[in-house]
Structures are given as structure tokens and as C-alpha cells.
mmCIF file of C-alpha atoms in Angstrom:
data_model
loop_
_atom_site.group_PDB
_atom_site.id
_atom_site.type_symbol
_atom_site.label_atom_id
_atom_site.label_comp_id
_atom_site.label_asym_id
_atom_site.label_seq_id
_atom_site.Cartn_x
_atom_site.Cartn_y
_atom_site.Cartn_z
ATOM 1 C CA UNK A 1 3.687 -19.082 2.827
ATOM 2 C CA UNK A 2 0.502 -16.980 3.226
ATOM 3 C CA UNK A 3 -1.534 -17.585 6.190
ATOM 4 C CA UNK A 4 -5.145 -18.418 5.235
ATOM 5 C CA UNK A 5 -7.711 -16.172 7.295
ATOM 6 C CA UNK A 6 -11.130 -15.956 5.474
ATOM 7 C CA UNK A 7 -13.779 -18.684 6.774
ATOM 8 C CA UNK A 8 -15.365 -18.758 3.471
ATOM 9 C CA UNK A 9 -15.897 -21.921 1.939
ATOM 10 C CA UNK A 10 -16.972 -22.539 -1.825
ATOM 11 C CA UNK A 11 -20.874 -22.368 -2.241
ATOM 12 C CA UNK A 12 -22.345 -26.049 -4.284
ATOM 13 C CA UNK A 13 -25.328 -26.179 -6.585
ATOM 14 C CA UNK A 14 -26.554 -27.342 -10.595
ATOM 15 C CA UNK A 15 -25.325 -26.312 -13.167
ATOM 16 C CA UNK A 16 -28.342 -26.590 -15.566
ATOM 17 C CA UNK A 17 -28.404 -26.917 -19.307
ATOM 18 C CA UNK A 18 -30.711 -26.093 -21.909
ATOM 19 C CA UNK A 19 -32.457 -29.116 -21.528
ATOM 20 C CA UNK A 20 -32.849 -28.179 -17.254
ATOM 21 C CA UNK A 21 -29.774 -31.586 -16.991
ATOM 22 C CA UNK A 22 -28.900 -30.892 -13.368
ATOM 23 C CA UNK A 23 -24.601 -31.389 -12.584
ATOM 24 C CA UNK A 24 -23.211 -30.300 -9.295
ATOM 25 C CA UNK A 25 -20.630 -27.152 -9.501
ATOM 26 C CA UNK A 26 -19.175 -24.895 -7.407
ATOM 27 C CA UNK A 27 -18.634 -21.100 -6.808
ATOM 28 C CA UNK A 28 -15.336 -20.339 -5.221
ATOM 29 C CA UNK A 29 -14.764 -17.588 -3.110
ATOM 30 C CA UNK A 30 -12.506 -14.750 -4.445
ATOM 31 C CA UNK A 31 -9.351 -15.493 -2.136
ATOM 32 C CA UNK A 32 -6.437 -13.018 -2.561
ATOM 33 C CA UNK A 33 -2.591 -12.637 -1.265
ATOM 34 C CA UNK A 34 -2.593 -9.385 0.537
ATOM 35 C CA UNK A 35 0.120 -8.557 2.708
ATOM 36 C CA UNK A 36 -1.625 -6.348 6.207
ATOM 37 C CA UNK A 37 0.919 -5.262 8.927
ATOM 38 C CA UNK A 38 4.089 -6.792 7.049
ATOM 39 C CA UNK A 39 2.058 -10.253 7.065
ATOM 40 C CA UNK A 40 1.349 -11.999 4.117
ATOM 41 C CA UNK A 41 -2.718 -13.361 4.261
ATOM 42 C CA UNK A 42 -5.082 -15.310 1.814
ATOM 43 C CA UNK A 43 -7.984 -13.526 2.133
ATOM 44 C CA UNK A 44 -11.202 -12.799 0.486
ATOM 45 C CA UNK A 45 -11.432 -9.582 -2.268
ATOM 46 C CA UNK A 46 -14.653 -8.558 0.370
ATOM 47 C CA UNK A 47 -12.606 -8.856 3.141
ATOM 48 C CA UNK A 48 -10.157 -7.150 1.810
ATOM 49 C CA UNK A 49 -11.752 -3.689 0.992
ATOM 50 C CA UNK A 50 -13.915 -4.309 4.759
ATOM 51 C CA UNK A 51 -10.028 -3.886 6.210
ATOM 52 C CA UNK A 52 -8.711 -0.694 3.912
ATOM 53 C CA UNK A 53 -11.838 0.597 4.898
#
């Protein structure tokens, strides 16, 4: 099992129609398996290129 590390959470708001109808939604982060020092880790795609880097 992949240990989660990020601290990002998914971001709310409307999703609005033509006709400006307001319905929550949500933006999930972009959470990836990467494996970092023989350690398998859910993090973000961000986070991930911030620790190649």
C-alpha cells in the first residue's frame, strides 16, 4: 500500500450552466503512485516534479 503524503485536498465550487444553474463540484488534486527512495508514495503530479527537481 502507498503511503499518502500530499496535504492537498479537493478544491469545491458551481458548476454553472448555460442558464448560470449553480451545482456544487469538485476539482481533485492530481495524486500519483511514485515510488522515492524504494518507498512507494501517493503524491501530487506538482509535488512530484518539486522532488526530481
Amino acid at each position: 500500500m502507498a503511503k499518502k503524503i500530499t496535504t492537498k485536498k479537493p478544491l469545491t465550487g458551481n458548476k454553472r450552466s448555460h442558464a448560470l444553474n449553480a451545482t456544487k463540484r469538485k476539482q481533485k488534486p492530481n495524486i500519483q503512485k511514485k515510488t522515492i527512495n524504494g518507498e512507494k508514495v501517493r503524491i501530487s503530479a506538482r509535488e512530484a516534479r518539486t522532488i526530481e527537481k
